[in-house]
Amino acid sequence: MRKILLLLILSVFFGTQAGYAQQIRFLPEKGKRGITGNSQPLPKIVIGRETLDLAPGGLIFDTNNRTILQNSLPVGADVWYQINNDGQIQRIYILRPEEQARLNQKK
């Protein structure tokens, strides 16, 4: 009886983890694509040839959709970023390979 209960619990646990890992991420429509440059002191972020400010409360998401700090943003990463009305970066998403392919097809 305990073995069956243990197997049931493990199957539920691993079943929910697999579904979570394959979650689709929706990027904001009004955004731009760029490549990150060398790191700068906060709040500056280099994308392409532009040096932009990270907005207060601005977020950076890695490929697993976790928020990361500005100094953890890798150099040369393909990103999708959203700018607010003040010209500051509101959100940055480090693109996954499937997102890069999807954006390449839209061109």
mmCIF file of C-alpha atoms in Angstrom:
data_model
loop_
_atom_site.group_PDB
_atom_site.id
_atom_site.type_symbol
_atom_site.label_atom_id
_atom_site.label_comp_id
_atom_site.label_asym_id
_atom_site.label_seq_id
_atom_site.Cartn_x
_atom_site.Cartn_y
_atom_site.Cartn_z
ATOM 1 C CA MET A 1 0.000 0.000 0.000
ATOM 2 C CA ARG A 2 2.822 2.403 0.860
ATOM 3 C CA LYS A 3 4.579 1.671 -2.422
ATOM 4 C CA ILE A 4 1.455 2.513 -4.399
ATOM 5 C CA LEU A 5 0.968 5.730 -2.446
ATOM 6 C CA LEU A 6 4.619 6.676 -2.968
ATOM 7 C CA LEU A 7 4.373 5.983 -6.717
ATOM 8 C CA LEU A 8 1.210 8.081 -6.937
ATOM 9 C CA ILE A 9 2.844 11.018 -5.161
ATOM 10 C CA LEU A 10 5.967 10.807 -7.319
ATOM 11 C CA SER A 11 3.963 10.616 -10.544
ATOM 12 C CA VAL A 12 1.962 13.704 -9.561
ATOM 13 C CA PHE A 13 5.144 15.577 -8.636
ATOM 14 C CA PHE A 14 7.034 14.744 -11.825
ATOM 15 C CA GLY A 15 3.959 15.271 -13.986
ATOM 16 C CA THR A 16 3.499 18.830 -12.738
ATOM 17 C CA GLN A 17 7.195 19.642 -13.143
ATOM 18 C CA ALA A 18 7.238 18.591 -16.805
ATOM 19 C CA GLY A 19 4.217 20.764 -17.587
ATOM 20 C CA TYR A 20 5.747 23.764 -15.874
ATOM 21 C CA ALA A 21 9.050 23.441 -17.724
ATOM 22 C CA GLN A 22 7.356 23.605 -21.121
ATOM 23 C CA GLN A 23 5.317 26.713 -20.384
ATOM 24 C CA ILE A 24 4.993 29.114 -23.328
ATOM 25 C CA ARG A 25 6.120 32.669 -22.676
ATOM 26 C CA PHE A 26 4.336 35.520 -24.420
ATOM 27 C CA LEU A 27 6.524 38.493 -25.286
ATOM 28 C CA PRO A 28 4.981 41.967 -25.330
ATOM 29 C CA GLU A 29 4.017 43.048 -28.852
ATOM 30 C CA LYS A 30 5.429 46.550 -28.566
ATOM 31 C CA GLY A 31 9.052 45.706 -28.050
ATOM 32 C CA LYS A 32 12.409 45.763 -29.748
ATOM 33 C CA ARG A 33 15.043 43.137 -30.325
ATOM 34 C CA GLY A 34 18.711 43.676 -29.593
ATOM 35 C CA ILE A 35 22.006 42.240 -28.432
ATOM 36 C CA THR A 36 23.338 43.176 -25.003
ATOM 37 C CA GLY A 37 26.693 44.883 -24.688
ATOM 38 C CA ASN A 38 29.242 45.284 -21.917
ATOM 39 C CA SER A 39 27.860 45.813 -18.444
ATOM 40 C CA GLN A 40 27.556 49.324 -17.100
ATOM 41 C CA PRO A 41 26.832 50.653 -13.601
ATOM 42 C CA LEU A 42 23.167 50.550 -12.600
ATOM 43 C CA PRO A 43 20.816 51.856 -14.118
ATOM 44 C CA LYS A 44 22.656 51.846 -17.475
ATOM 45 C CA ILE A 45 22.211 48.937 -19.899
ATOM 46 C CA VAL A 46 23.875 48.679 -23.302
ATOM 47 C CA ILE A 47 21.745 47.149 -26.055
ATOM 48 C CA GLY A 48 23.205 47.301 -29.525
ATOM 49 C CA ARG A 49 24.866 50.692 -29.834
ATOM 50 C CA GLU A 50 22.523 52.412 -27.397
ATOM 51 C CA THR A 51 23.027 52.979 -23.686
ATOM 52 C CA LEU A 52 19.635 53.059 -22.001
ATOM 53 C CA ASP A 53 18.427 53.409 -18.425
ATOM 54 C CA LEU A 54 16.615 50.633 -16.603
ATOM 55 C CA ALA A 55 13.378 52.118 -15.264
ATOM 56 C CA PRO A 56 12.670 52.072 -11.536
ATOM 57 C CA GLY A 57 10.948 48.729 -11.033
ATOM 58 C CA GLY A 58 12.219 47.475 -14.390
ATOM 59 C CA LEU A 59 12.602 43.705 -14.616
ATOM 60 C CA ILE A 60 14.997 41.401 -16.447
ATOM 61 C CA PHE A 61 13.829 37.856 -17.201
ATOM 62 C CA ASP A 62 16.177 34.976 -18.045
ATOM 63 C CA THR A 63 15.337 32.108 -20.397
ATOM 64 C CA ASN A 64 13.531 30.276 -17.569
ATOM 65 C CA ASN A 65 11.360 33.352 -16.906
ATOM 66 C CA ARG A 66 13.044 34.076 -13.576
ATOM 67 C CA THR A 67 13.955 37.648 -12.700
ATOM 68 C CA ILE A 68 17.670 38.369 -12.570
ATOM 69 C CA LEU A 69 19.751 41.334 -11.516
ATOM 70 C CA GLN A 70 21.202 43.818 -13.987
ATOM 71 C CA ASN A 71 24.783 42.657 -13.414
ATOM 72 C CA SER A 72 23.712 39.064 -14.262
ATOM 73 C CA LEU A 73 22.658 40.057 -17.784
ATOM 74 C CA PRO A 74 25.064 38.158 -20.078
ATOM 75 C CA VAL A 75 27.055 40.046 -22.720
ATOM 76 C CA GLY A 76 25.992 39.145 -26.248
ATOM 77 C CA ALA A 77 22.559 37.845 -25.249
ATOM 78 C CA ASP A 78 19.735 38.129 -27.785
ATOM 79 C CA VAL A 79 16.998 40.065 -25.938
ATOM 80 C CA TRP A 80 13.518 41.453 -26.428
ATOM 81 C CA TYR A 81 13.014 44.690 -24.517
ATOM 82 C CA GLN A 82 10.162 47.063 -23.849
ATOM 83 C CA ILE A 83 10.574 50.805 -23.376
ATOM 84 C CA ASN A 84 8.216 52.949 -21.275
ATOM 85 C CA ASN A 85 6.962 56.469 -22.072
ATOM 86 C CA ASP A 86 10.044 58.053 -20.477
ATOM 87 C CA GLY A 87 12.435 56.193 -22.781
ATOM 88 C CA GLN A 88 13.590 53.801 -20.054
ATOM 89 C CA ILE A 89 13.669 50.016 -20.277
ATOM 90 C CA GLN A 90 10.680 48.538 -18.462
ATOM 91 C CA ARG A 91 11.223 44.826 -19.257
ATOM 92 C CA ILE A 92 14.001 42.737 -20.784
ATOM 93 C CA TYR A 93 13.524 39.115 -21.848
ATOM 94 C CA ILE A 94 16.545 36.964 -22.721
ATOM 95 C CA LEU A 95 15.271 35.028 -25.723
ATOM 96 C CA ARG A 96 15.090 31.247 -25.884
ATOM 97 C CA PRO A 97 16.125 29.509 -29.135
ATOM 98 C CA GLU A 98 12.481 28.847 -30.118
ATOM 99 C CA GLU A 99 11.595 32.512 -29.518
ATOM 100 C CA GLN A 100 14.543 33.591 -31.654
ATOM 101 C CA ALA A 101 13.347 31.296 -34.451
ATOM 102 C CA ARG A 102 9.778 32.621 -34.159
ATOM 103 C CA LEU A 103 10.983 36.247 -34.342
ATOM 104 C CA ASN A 104 13.245 35.414 -37.312
ATOM 105 C CA GLN A 105 10.234 33.995 -39.168
ATOM 106 C CA LYS A 106 8.215 37.188 -38.582
ATOM 107 C CA LYS A 107 10.815 39.234 -40.471
#
